[in-house]
XYZ file of C-alpha atoms in Angstrom:
784
model
C 91.915 138.006 -88.441
C 95.643 137.799 -89.266
C 96.131 136.412 -92.743
C 99.093 135.874 -95.060
C 99.674 133.848 -98.193
C 101.308 130.539 -97.367
C 101.819 127.183 -99.002
C 101.211 124.045 -96.941
C 104.298 121.812 -96.992
C 105.744 118.864 -95.066
C 102.838 118.731 -92.620
C 104.116 121.803 -90.745
C 100.860 123.851 -90.890
C 98.987 120.915 -89.387
C 100.921 121.216 -86.111
C 98.767 123.111 -83.597
C 101.313 123.579 -80.793
C 104.838 124.929 -80.735
C 106.196 121.696 -79.191
C 104.637 119.584 -81.940
C 105.989 121.985 -84.536
C 109.644 121.936 -83.517
C 109.451 118.149 -83.089
C 108.501 117.895 -86.759
C 111.688 117.897 -88.883
C 112.060 120.987 -91.043
C 109.477 123.139 -89.224
C 109.645 126.454 -87.364
C 107.134 128.300 -85.185
C 106.210 131.966 -84.974
C 104.483 133.002 -81.743
C 103.551 136.551 -82.804
C 103.195 138.071 -86.257
C 103.686 141.678 -87.301
C 100.488 143.723 -87.549
C 101.264 144.790 -91.111
C 100.885 141.228 -92.355
C 97.100 141.461 -92.400
C 96.418 140.908 -96.065
C 93.166 139.214 -96.798
C 94.405 136.133 -98.599
C 94.580 133.084 -96.388
C 94.783 132.250 -92.729
C 98.304 132.311 -91.360
C 99.912 129.204 -89.888
C 102.135 129.560 -86.848
C 104.106 126.465 -87.944
C 105.886 126.701 -91.284
C 108.668 124.963 -93.144
C 112.116 126.360 -92.405
C 112.540 127.484 -96.008
C 109.532 129.786 -95.624
C 110.425 133.456 -95.178
C 109.407 134.430 -91.669
C 110.021 138.173 -92.046
C 106.450 138.707 -90.926
C 107.312 137.251 -87.510
C 108.000 139.686 -84.673
C 111.696 139.736 -83.652
C 112.332 137.408 -80.722
C 109.153 135.402 -81.302
C 110.567 132.802 -83.728
C 111.095 129.297 -82.323
C 113.577 127.386 -84.470
C 116.108 125.807 -82.068
C 119.348 124.401 -83.434
C 121.457 121.548 -82.129
C 124.243 122.347 -79.696
C 127.471 120.435 -79.227
C 129.995 121.339 -76.507
C 133.212 119.419 -75.870
C 133.533 119.037 -72.094
C 136.679 116.866 -71.981
C 139.327 116.642 -74.670
C 142.683 115.429 -73.354
C 145.413 115.001 -75.958
C 146.125 111.583 -77.436
C 149.020 109.614 -75.974
C 152.282 110.544 -77.704
C 153.398 107.756 -80.047
C 157.022 108.376 -79.019
C 156.170 107.389 -75.445
C 155.433 103.772 -74.628
C 152.045 103.231 -73.047
C 151.955 102.063 -69.456
C 149.161 100.265 -67.633
C 149.859 102.559 -64.675
C 149.485 105.752 -66.695
C 146.485 107.328 -68.364
C 146.486 105.973 -71.924
C 144.343 108.066 -74.254
C 143.660 106.769 -77.752
C 140.402 108.569 -78.564
C 139.424 112.239 -78.526
C 137.328 113.961 -77.433
C 136.421 111.935 -74.354
C 133.149 113.671 -73.392
C 130.623 115.953 -75.094
C 127.371 117.640 -74.075
C 124.696 117.704 -76.770
C 121.291 119.282 -77.126
C 119.463 117.614 -79.991
C 116.316 118.532 -81.815
C 114.239 115.626 -83.063
C 115.073 114.660 -86.625
C 118.055 117.024 -86.945
C 121.465 115.409 -87.338
C 124.463 116.580 -85.329
C 127.905 116.017 -86.763
C 130.775 114.892 -84.505
C 134.419 114.333 -85.457
C 136.297 111.625 -83.536
C 140.059 111.096 -83.659
C 141.773 107.806 -82.806
C 145.443 106.853 -82.579
C 146.685 103.433 -81.478
C 149.195 103.800 -78.657
C 152.644 102.218 -78.861
C 153.441 99.160 -76.707
C 149.901 98.839 -75.371
C 149.721 96.441 -72.351
C 148.313 92.935 -72.915
C 146.671 90.560 -70.415
C 146.240 87.059 -71.881
C 144.338 84.383 -69.978
C 144.484 80.839 -71.356
C 141.218 79.051 -70.521
C 141.511 75.377 -71.384
C 139.218 72.377 -71.502
C 140.954 69.713 -69.371
C 138.593 66.831 -70.002
C 140.368 63.591 -70.868
C 140.236 64.142 -74.623
C 142.502 67.227 -74.266
C 145.407 65.449 -72.553
C 147.858 65.759 -75.458
C 146.812 69.394 -75.974
C 147.740 70.246 -72.365
C 151.238 68.933 -72.849
C 151.639 70.958 -76.035
C 150.481 74.174 -74.323
C 152.891 73.543 -71.440
C 155.762 72.926 -73.843
C 155.195 76.190 -75.706
C 154.607 78.272 -72.555
C 157.995 79.997 -72.847
C 157.467 80.611 -76.565
C 154.056 82.092 -75.836
C 155.666 84.549 -73.430
C 158.311 85.390 -76.035
C 155.569 86.024 -78.562
C 153.810 88.447 -76.216
C 157.135 90.099 -75.361
C 157.628 90.774 -79.081
C 154.174 92.317 -79.232
C 154.491 94.409 -76.076
C 156.887 94.688 -73.168
C 153.932 94.917 -70.779
C 152.364 91.475 -70.968
C 150.939 89.082 -68.402
C 149.823 85.442 -68.654
C 147.217 83.491 -66.685
C 145.800 79.986 -66.833
C 142.463 78.390 -65.953
C 140.705 75.155 -66.814
C 137.197 73.749 -66.908
C 135.356 70.455 -67.217
C 131.625 70.711 -66.406
C 129.064 71.018 -63.641
C 129.649 68.265 -61.083
C 126.095 67.014 -61.478
C 124.363 64.215 -63.292
C 124.064 63.868 -66.271
C 127.169 65.972 -67.017
C 129.567 63.897 -64.919
C 129.291 60.490 -63.307
C 128.667 61.177 -59.618
C 128.646 57.532 -58.541
C 131.080 56.745 -55.689
C 133.323 54.770 -58.018
C 133.664 57.587 -60.567
C 133.397 60.845 -58.636
C 136.994 60.680 -57.423
C 138.456 58.824 -60.379
C 136.436 59.527 -63.540
C 139.139 58.036 -65.745
C 142.526 56.323 -65.212
C 144.957 58.812 -63.706
C 142.358 61.626 -63.698
C 141.554 64.158 -60.976
C 138.013 64.522 -59.582
C 135.779 66.578 -61.889
C 135.216 70.298 -61.330
C 133.499 73.203 -63.060
C 136.222 75.892 -63.254
C 139.568 76.468 -61.518
C 141.700 79.598 -61.769
C 145.103 77.893 -61.619
C 147.180 81.024 -62.208
C 146.142 84.651 -61.994
C 147.716 86.998 -64.522
C 151.496 87.073 -64.041
C 154.551 88.080 -66.049
C 156.380 84.821 -65.240
C 156.500 82.520 -68.277
C 158.178 79.782 -66.221
C 155.352 79.849 -63.699
C 152.825 79.628 -66.518
C 154.528 76.593 -68.019
C 154.828 74.797 -64.688
C 151.218 75.573 -63.798
C 149.907 74.156 -67.067
C 152.092 71.065 -66.725
C 150.951 70.421 -63.154
C 147.234 70.851 -63.925
C 145.488 67.490 -63.844
C 143.210 66.065 -66.483
C 139.688 65.135 -65.419
C 136.666 63.578 -67.116
C 132.946 63.934 -67.721
C 130.162 61.989 -69.375
C 128.514 64.059 -72.111
C 130.249 65.569 -75.107
C 129.454 69.296 -74.580
C 131.560 70.925 -71.876
C 130.836 73.604 -69.273
C 133.078 76.197 -70.876
C 130.547 79.018 -70.677
C 130.469 78.804 -66.866
C 134.246 79.159 -66.839
C 134.247 81.921 -69.440
C 131.785 84.009 -67.430
C 133.815 83.636 -64.220
C 137.058 84.457 -66.010
C 135.559 87.689 -67.359
C 133.895 89.017 -64.178
C 136.167 87.887 -61.328
C 138.775 90.268 -59.910
C 140.860 87.250 -58.842
C 141.968 86.882 -62.462
C 143.889 90.155 -62.115
C 142.714 92.123 -65.139
C 144.289 95.566 -65.470
C 142.060 98.534 -66.221
C 144.149 99.792 -69.119
C 145.258 96.724 -71.031
C 144.116 94.739 -74.029
C 142.333 91.830 -72.353
C 142.342 88.513 -74.208
C 140.923 85.111 -73.265
C 142.045 82.137 -75.344
C 139.204 79.609 -75.056
C 140.655 76.211 -76.026
C 138.498 73.107 -76.458
C 137.711 70.182 -78.743
C 134.011 69.928 -77.898
C 130.744 71.814 -78.104
C 129.421 73.898 -75.197
C 126.434 73.912 -72.854
C 124.437 77.150 -72.842
C 121.423 78.651 -71.063
C 118.675 76.111 -70.492
C 120.936 73.063 -70.466
C 121.244 73.349 -66.669
C 117.680 72.107 -66.309
C 118.911 68.589 -67.038
C 120.764 68.771 -63.731
C 117.973 70.549 -61.862
C 119.576 74.032 -62.164
C 116.960 76.545 -63.277
C 118.076 79.932 -61.888
C 119.517 82.093 -64.698
C 123.170 82.993 -64.571
C 123.601 86.223 -62.570
C 126.820 87.377 -64.319
C 128.563 87.684 -60.936
C 131.780 86.213 -59.553
C 131.428 83.074 -57.408
C 135.017 81.930 -56.888
C 136.010 80.434 -53.557
C 139.709 79.636 -53.269
C 139.953 80.164 -57.044
C 137.267 77.529 -57.658
C 133.759 78.058 -59.062
C 131.450 76.770 -56.326
C 127.960 77.872 -57.368
C 127.756 75.709 -60.477
C 124.815 73.867 -58.885
C 122.910 77.118 -58.262
C 123.167 79.046 -61.526
C 122.452 77.868 -65.052
C 124.975 78.162 -67.863
C 125.205 81.679 -69.367
C 123.475 82.402 -72.644
C 125.349 83.521 -75.752
C 123.774 86.955 -75.310
C 125.155 87.184 -71.772
C 128.636 86.201 -72.955
C 128.475 88.905 -75.634
C 127.137 91.516 -73.192
C 129.716 90.866 -70.462
C 132.610 90.675 -72.939
C 131.667 94.121 -74.265
C 131.135 95.598 -70.811
C 134.490 94.332 -69.545
C 136.236 95.070 -72.860
C 137.523 91.520 -73.330
C 138.521 89.860 -76.594
C 137.790 86.141 -76.831
C 139.745 83.846 -79.146
C 137.952 80.542 -79.712
C 140.857 78.176 -80.371
C 139.246 74.873 -81.306
C 140.307 71.537 -82.764
C 136.831 70.534 -83.942
C 133.255 71.723 -84.517
C 134.568 74.610 -86.588
C 131.185 75.547 -88.030
C 129.653 75.946 -84.537
C 132.409 78.205 -83.244
C 132.421 80.160 -86.470
C 128.738 80.975 -85.907
C 129.441 81.685 -82.224
C 132.134 84.160 -83.270
C 129.547 85.983 -85.384
C 127.256 86.316 -82.332
C 129.946 87.438 -79.876
C 131.072 90.797 -81.220
C 134.459 90.956 -79.496
C 135.546 87.459 -80.512
C 137.519 85.686 -83.203
C 138.191 82.021 -83.861
C 140.984 79.831 -85.143
C 141.776 76.182 -85.787
C 144.191 74.282 -83.581
C 146.036 71.166 -84.637
C 144.813 67.954 -83.062
C 147.428 68.340 -80.300
C 147.364 72.198 -80.111
C 150.965 72.339 -81.315
C 150.223 75.429 -83.442
C 148.900 77.513 -80.547
C 151.706 80.079 -80.959
C 150.851 80.704 -84.608
C 147.162 80.885 -83.799
C 147.566 83.374 -80.940
C 149.887 85.550 -83.032
C 147.546 85.576 -86.032
C 144.416 86.225 -83.976
C 146.112 88.922 -81.885
C 147.182 90.742 -85.012
C 143.622 90.531 -86.343
C 142.195 91.893 -83.104
C 144.749 94.614 -82.522
C 144.800 95.867 -86.103
C 141.046 96.440 -86.272
C 139.573 99.581 -84.722
C 135.802 99.502 -84.555
C 133.366 101.976 -83.047
C 130.171 100.753 -81.396
C 127.558 102.415 -79.213
C 124.702 101.740 -76.806
C 122.336 104.261 -78.349
C 119.274 102.049 -78.769
C 116.230 103.032 -80.806
C 116.076 106.633 -79.541
C 118.931 107.683 -81.815
C 120.132 107.100 -85.338
C 123.911 106.724 -85.548
C 125.634 107.038 -88.927
C 129.391 106.504 -89.135
C 131.990 107.249 -91.762
C 135.697 106.529 -91.495
C 138.917 107.931 -92.906
C 141.270 105.048 -92.217
C 144.460 106.625 -93.585
C 145.886 110.117 -93.619
C 144.599 111.820 -96.717
C 142.559 108.737 -97.643
C 138.938 108.727 -98.766
C 136.067 109.038 -96.313
C 134.327 105.654 -96.414
C 130.552 105.942 -95.877
C 128.589 103.530 -93.701
C 131.824 102.370 -92.094
C 132.569 102.324 -88.391
C 135.774 100.273 -88.508
C 139.235 100.279 -89.978
C 141.567 97.317 -90.384
C 145.324 97.098 -90.787
C 145.853 99.772 -88.131
C 149.396 100.137 -86.775
C 150.638 102.036 -83.701
C 150.812 105.733 -84.500
C 148.243 105.651 -87.310
C 145.773 108.540 -87.161
C 142.186 107.442 -87.779
C 139.316 109.885 -88.210
C 135.691 108.924 -87.702
C 132.730 111.068 -88.620
C 129.498 110.519 -86.679
C 126.050 111.902 -87.456
C 123.733 111.443 -84.495
C 119.999 112.117 -84.815
C 117.319 111.967 -82.124
C 114.429 109.844 -83.381
C 112.062 110.716 -80.536
C 111.572 113.074 -77.654
C 111.643 110.945 -74.488
C 108.463 111.063 -72.464
C 110.389 111.452 -69.206
C 112.561 114.261 -70.603
C 115.585 112.786 -68.806
C 119.173 113.188 -69.965
C 120.513 110.268 -71.977
C 124.084 108.977 -71.909
C 125.470 107.300 -75.026
C 128.904 105.687 -75.117
C 130.709 105.560 -78.432
C 133.579 103.186 -77.814
C 136.327 101.020 -79.109
C 137.240 97.996 -77.031
C 139.559 100.034 -74.771
C 138.396 103.648 -75.079
C 135.157 105.561 -75.206
C 133.555 108.918 -75.913
C 130.659 109.727 -73.573
C 127.816 111.779 -75.038
C 125.576 113.511 -72.485
C 122.421 114.294 -74.436
C 119.505 116.572 -73.668
C 116.611 117.230 -76.033
C 115.108 120.325 -77.643
C 111.510 119.233 -77.349
C 109.785 122.305 -75.922
C 109.644 125.973 -76.778
C 110.750 128.879 -74.633
C 107.286 130.410 -75.063
C 105.789 127.382 -73.252
C 107.057 128.668 -69.908
C 104.491 130.048 -67.464
C 105.887 133.592 -67.503
C 105.095 133.855 -71.214
C 101.508 132.593 -70.883
C 98.617 135.094 -70.997
C 95.565 133.831 -69.039
C 92.097 135.034 -70.082
C 93.546 136.531 -73.217
C 91.343 138.641 -75.467
C 92.650 136.610 -78.400
C 91.085 133.598 -76.682
C 87.706 135.220 -76.084
C 88.750 135.530 -72.451
C 87.965 131.821 -72.192
C 91.479 130.421 -72.412
C 95.215 131.029 -72.034
C 97.366 132.285 -74.896
C 100.395 129.975 -75.135
C 102.948 130.526 -77.898
C 100.404 132.504 -79.890
C 97.620 129.876 -79.811
C 94.789 129.408 -77.385
C 94.637 126.729 -74.738
C 90.935 126.784 -73.888
C 89.353 126.452 -70.503
C 87.337 123.320 -69.713
C 83.962 124.527 -71.009
C 85.250 126.074 -74.232
C 86.763 124.983 -77.498
C 87.715 126.332 -80.863
C 90.750 128.095 -82.275
C 89.933 131.186 -80.236
C 87.927 129.353 -77.535
C 84.870 130.930 -79.070
C 82.694 127.858 -78.795
C 80.983 126.614 -75.694
C 80.707 122.966 -74.765
C 77.295 123.658 -73.234
C 74.164 122.963 -75.197
C 70.783 124.698 -75.047
C 67.707 122.823 -76.248
C 69.995 120.208 -77.721
C 71.681 122.588 -80.163
C 75.258 123.846 -80.329
C 75.165 127.629 -80.148
C 78.669 128.139 -81.445
C 78.599 127.024 -85.078
C 78.972 129.814 -87.620
C 79.910 130.211 -91.245
C 83.350 131.390 -90.209
C 83.848 128.202 -88.197
C 82.832 126.076 -91.148
C 85.339 127.831 -93.379
C 88.081 126.842 -90.974
C 87.231 123.203 -91.643
C 87.476 123.390 -95.429
C 90.448 121.472 -96.851
C 92.223 123.946 -99.170
C 93.322 121.083 -101.436
C 89.881 119.711 -102.299
C 87.466 122.399 -101.000
C 85.541 119.886 -98.899
C 84.600 120.298 -95.258
C 86.904 117.978 -93.312
C 87.763 116.283 -96.646
C 84.351 114.652 -96.542
C 85.523 112.269 -93.813
C 84.617 114.101 -90.635
C 82.381 116.669 -89.010
C 83.163 120.320 -88.339
C 82.748 121.499 -84.797
C 83.679 125.061 -83.936
C 86.198 125.329 -86.728
C 87.802 121.998 -85.856
C 87.372 118.752 -87.733
C 86.225 115.739 -85.748
C 87.538 112.817 -87.770
C 86.850 109.171 -88.076
C 83.482 108.317 -86.734
C 83.445 104.581 -87.463
C 86.832 104.766 -89.186
C 89.608 105.134 -86.594
C 92.298 105.265 -89.316
C 91.254 108.789 -90.406
C 92.991 111.734 -88.745
C 94.578 115.110 -89.510
C 93.664 118.798 -89.355
C 91.192 118.371 -92.207
C 90.698 114.604 -91.782
C 92.956 114.389 -94.811
C 95.181 111.629 -93.452
C 94.471 107.898 -93.470
C 96.571 105.206 -91.851
C 95.434 102.729 -94.490
C 97.604 104.558 -97.018
C 100.616 103.562 -94.918
C 99.698 99.950 -94.227
C 101.334 97.100 -96.043
C 99.537 94.002 -97.254
C 99.911 92.451 -93.809
C 98.103 95.383 -92.183
C 101.223 96.659 -90.425
C 101.822 100.410 -90.573
C 104.895 101.123 -92.714
C 105.797 97.404 -92.539
C 106.895 97.978 -88.961
C 109.943 99.951 -90.155
C 108.709 103.523 -90.055
C 106.002 105.983 -89.061
C 103.006 107.245 -90.929
C 102.967 110.994 -91.432
C 99.705 111.916 -93.139
C 99.444 109.231 -95.834
C 103.208 108.869 -96.307
C 105.656 106.600 -94.529
C 108.768 108.098 -92.997
C 111.066 105.091 -92.917
C 113.493 104.125 -90.203
C 117.214 104.239 -91.063
C 118.125 101.402 -93.373
C 114.696 101.043 -95.016
C 112.977 102.526 -98.037
C 109.910 102.096 -100.237
C 106.439 103.598 -100.122
C 105.599 101.245 -97.239
C 109.183 100.928 -95.892
C 109.060 97.350 -97.113
C 112.617 97.235 -98.429
C 116.020 97.631 -96.888
C 117.967 100.421 -98.546
C 121.010 99.965 -100.733
C 123.390 100.153 -97.767
C 122.452 96.549 -96.998
C 123.829 95.611 -100.428
C 127.275 97.107 -99.787
C 129.810 94.913 -98.062
C 131.409 96.636 -95.097
C 134.565 98.354 -96.196
C 133.471 98.434 -99.842
C 132.179 101.381 -101.850
C 130.460 99.330 -104.545
C 126.884 98.158 -104.484
C 126.804 94.354 -104.809
C 130.585 94.406 -105.433
C 129.891 95.924 -108.845
C 128.427 92.630 -110.087
C 124.733 93.043 -109.337
C 121.860 95.364 -108.555
C 120.226 96.026 -105.207
C 116.534 95.172 -105.238
C 114.627 95.718 -102.020
C 117.723 95.332 -99.869
C 119.053 92.190 -101.570
C 121.663 91.776 -104.256
C 120.505 90.313 -107.546
C 123.718 89.121 -109.128
C 124.322 89.535 -112.833
C 125.425 87.032 -115.426
C 128.059 88.693 -117.561
C 129.348 86.995 -120.702
C 128.558 83.514 -119.342
C 130.129 84.521 -116.019
C 127.883 84.072 -112.980
C 128.439 85.852 -109.670
C 127.103 84.620 -106.327
C 127.271 85.429 -102.618
C 125.420 87.884 -100.424
C 127.271 90.783 -102.057
C 127.925 89.059 -105.431
C 131.541 88.841 -104.340
C 132.242 85.328 -105.582
C 132.505 83.880 -109.053
C 132.180 80.084 -109.075
C 131.971 79.926 -112.868
C 135.163 81.914 -113.385
C 138.169 79.848 -114.281
C 139.271 78.710 -110.872
C 137.008 81.232 -109.156
C 139.320 83.114 -106.815
C 141.539 80.063 -106.593
C 143.819 81.402 -109.307
C 143.876 84.814 -107.636
C 145.152 83.383 -104.345
C 147.143 80.429 -105.744
C 150.528 82.059 -106.282
C 150.557 83.870 -102.922
C 149.526 80.764 -100.987
C 152.183 78.714 -102.790
C 154.842 81.359 -102.195
C 154.091 82.124 -98.519
C 153.523 78.605 -97.260
C 155.447 76.302 -99.600
C 158.221 78.658 -100.842
C 157.593 77.690 -104.438
C 155.829 78.997 -107.505
C 156.470 81.980 -109.804
C 156.416 84.613 -107.036
C 159.005 82.699 -105.012
C 161.330 82.456 -107.995
C 161.120 86.227 -108.509
C 161.366 87.030 -104.771
C 157.968 88.720 -104.725
C 156.344 87.008 -101.740
C 156.265 90.344 -99.889
C 153.889 91.764 -102.487
C 151.125 89.384 -101.372
C 148.294 90.948 -99.396
C 146.387 87.961 -98.063
C 145.493 86.706 -94.576
C 146.214 82.983 -94.467
C 146.908 80.326 -91.845
C 148.247 76.783 -91.954
C 146.032 74.044 -90.504
C 146.203 70.259 -90.459
C 142.849 69.618 -92.119
C 140.263 71.593 -94.075
C 137.460 69.416 -92.765
C 134.417 71.480 -91.855
C 135.512 74.588 -93.759
C 133.105 74.144 -96.650
C 130.232 73.579 -94.214
C 131.006 77.051 -92.840
C 130.595 78.681 -96.259
C 134.224 78.547 -97.439
C 135.202 77.684 -101.014
C 137.818 74.952 -101.495
C 140.639 75.126 -104.023
C 142.830 72.188 -105.127
C 145.858 73.324 -107.146
C 148.537 71.241 -108.859
C 152.044 72.722 -108.622
C 155.033 72.297 -110.894
C 156.112 69.132 -109.044
C 152.793 67.469 -109.658
C 151.762 67.873 -105.989
C 148.290 69.051 -105.012
C 148.020 71.747 -102.336
C 144.609 72.684 -100.970
C 143.203 75.811 -99.342
C 139.858 77.441 -98.611
C 138.824 81.078 -98.764
C 135.851 82.830 -97.167
C 134.813 86.482 -97.254
C 135.583 88.243 -93.949
C 133.560 91.419 -93.420
C 135.617 92.400 -90.344
C 138.938 92.268 -92.208
C 137.395 94.267 -95.039
C 136.317 97.146 -92.816
C 137.814 100.417 -93.927
C 139.937 98.899 -96.687
C 137.661 99.610 -99.615
C 138.272 96.082 -100.967
C 136.917 92.697 -99.894
C 139.341 90.562 -97.885
C 139.214 86.861 -97.182
C 140.119 84.337 -94.508
C 142.348 81.752 -96.166
C 143.196 78.427 -94.527
C 145.901 76.285 -96.106
C 146.245 72.551 -95.548
C 149.686 71.957 -94.108
C 150.578 68.839 -96.117
C 150.634 68.627 -99.888
C 149.237 65.574 -101.621
C 152.197 64.452 -103.701
C 152.381 61.286 -105.800
C 154.915 58.754 -104.371
C 158.358 58.543 -106.135
C 158.524 55.934 -108.928
C 159.951 52.492 -107.804
C 162.879 52.339 -110.233
C 164.148 48.909 -109.136
C 160.714 47.392 -109.300
C 160.132 48.962 -112.703
C 163.487 47.602 -114.001
C 162.867 44.091 -112.762
C 159.345 44.275 -113.984
C 160.504 45.395 -117.425
C 163.022 42.533 -117.681
C 160.501 40.048 -116.438
C 158.020 41.413 -118.945
C 160.421 41.016 -121.858
C 161.300 37.453 -120.830
C 157.657 36.635 -120.324
C 156.801 38.038 -123.739
C 159.609 35.945 -125.325
C 158.546 32.753 -123.584
C 154.951 33.457 -124.476
C 155.957 33.987 -128.107
C 157.806 30.658 -128.181
C 154.873 28.898 -126.610
C 152.506 30.394 -129.153
C 154.889 29.471 -132.030
C 155.160 25.923 -130.695
C 151.429 25.621 -130.412
C 150.887 26.829 -133.972
C 153.594 24.520 -135.408
C 152.229 21.545 -133.474
C 148.775 22.214 -134.800
C 150.142 22.532 -138.346
C 152.115 19.232 -138.126
C 149.138 17.410 -136.715
C 146.989 18.628 -139.569
C 149.583 17.586 -142.212
C 150.008 14.156 -140.671
C 146.262 13.668 -140.490
C 146.026 14.622 -144.175
C 148.738 12.146 -145.092
C 147.042 9.366 -143.203
C 143.758 10.111 -144.882
C 145.311 10.050 -148.367
C 147.144 6.815 -147.612
C 143.952 5.156 -146.507
C 142.134 6.232 -149.663
C 144.864 5.145 -152.171
C 144.017 1.978 -154.497
C 147.229 0.677 -156.141
C 147.247 -2.170 -158.898
C 150.057 -4.653 -158.936
C 151.386 -3.607 -162.423
C 151.095 -0.071 -161.471
C 153.205 -0.357 -158.427
C 155.599 2.478 -158.489
C 157.941 0.584 -156.303
C 158.388 -2.238 -158.901
C 161.724 -2.176 -160.805
C 161.858 -4.358 -164.044
C 164.704 -6.820 -164.287
C 166.042 -5.423 -167.622
C 167.190 -2.076 -168.897
C 167.019 -0.993 -172.519
C 169.435 1.564 -173.975
C 169.044 2.925 -177.553
C 172.053 3.999 -179.555
C 171.258 7.305 -181.167
C 173.621 6.671 -184.042
C 171.957 3.424 -184.895
C 168.673 5.120 -185.004
C 169.952 7.606 -187.638
C 171.294 4.766 -189.888
C 167.891 3.080 -189.851
C 166.313 6.232 -190.922
C 168.547 6.498 -194.000
């Protein structure tokens, strides 16, 4: 018996075949050991951890395959000094194709280079709702047709414009199909239709303007429109004229909600949308056969055809904001009530779309894809980031991809994974290292002596014939007198668990040196019946919470999850895309969710603790000066000429209605003139990609709320009238008081007069008839 001293680790010794061994991460397999390794210590294991010294393995008999990566196509990136042409081969990503051989659980590193080409072609198709409520919008779009072409000409010399319109399915209850309404749904309106391609992509701005102006308004009955039917046809039909190498953009303009999959049943249309083109004479004719597309179909087709969608809406902002989150290649913006700001909207949204480079893939669950990005030359490598924003033509972007095979496919077929931006892709042709070279027939030894001549030696272990079993096929499956003839003390020793010294860990029966586990407990398994699925089940009875696999009592979690039962998302779910800080540095990540801190009476909120509603002004004060400077040419930054130092993404709109419902925070700020200007801000994960700092969508209300100027003339006349009124009132009050006083005095006099009792001799009015005078001198003489 070949024996060596080994230590059981990582479940490697439990693997009984070479294929199982190399499919277990961190394991290696030895088919044949050297003869001088026979030291009587412990039975050798063919499968060992990779850190184990395999010097005792015969040269050429070690199975430890490594990943292989071969670049099969790597054309140089398009020179930034040469303008890109839709007719030439524009290359923005390298390499373009690689051949990989992956071993399960072993990551393969791939470096991807990206450089945005100069003057990249643009195809812009304006898809407009022409129901009656959009009449004024149509005129505005026609009026700015030339300006729209000038805008695209400033962006690229290789632009083309197209125009299409939609109303709804020409069926009840979407439109009125009565004879009186079918041809004239509203005064001056054309008959209703589903979708018309009025103008295929062309470089004539004049033709675009005339086509929009000549398109007729129509009408329907219900509020939601059939825009999804039109959007699907615009994306898949060759009649639109999409170029293969061009940035494809559809501007979807409407003021209403949309019908989606299932709504066709109201009109008796039940067959799902087939994602195919059905234009006859540039008109969608199978609207009565196929249901509206689903949101998932719109997202799928937009990605397959590499089309950006700009939802330019005048209402229902919250709905289209959520739709934008579900359609990966889309953005959204707010139009004025009459679409007069369409130029600004298209420019802003185009810059958002073109300045963001994002990698995506179609790998599915068979692979784990981990991206990192170096968005600037010499900049830091941002983990868990597959996108960069603020990219300009000529910028060199480096992505780092770690790809890991999660499983070995049962069919063994080659897999093709596309790692792509919206215009370019890297194709990975992947095969799997899931079998050993020793498994081939030429290496098998039938009727081997090591297998008691009752089996075939494959990769150093026995594959027993039908009637035999055991590690060396030493046991027969035939019974005599009801007893198994093969059991021996040596066989029993093979069933003893070295960790606890028990036969089959006390949870199984030993048969020919092999443990038969379970019995009435199907959760028990393992070489020594030492594994139990119950140790991996969560409280709901689901193995590893449905986010991992049980490997002998321990859960191996899927990417993005952690915990003993894989019950928690890992800390990467607490890091905003483009940021390096967990919970924005204002919280802790607990089971995949941010628990925001309260610091010195300051409370942080938001999914990533990125907002501070209790801060003075929140982020309102942070954005105030830049908003005031950029949009109103006032404030401290304007006075110092520092508007260019602002690094915000903001847009002017007529009204902020609906913004707060979509999760935005509103700010009302009083400027130095006493006017109130309002804006909202909302965290934008896409803008933040690759920047290392959180960025926000800021919408500014176009009009300030200023107090009216004081009415000087009215104030003057009012002041004079007030003074006069006060004087007159004073006189009136004085007169009243004096009148009251006189009345009281007169009443008192009358009362005294009535009470007076005068005697005749005491009449004060009586004057005696004589007057007596006394001579003073005479009086003195009498005294002497």
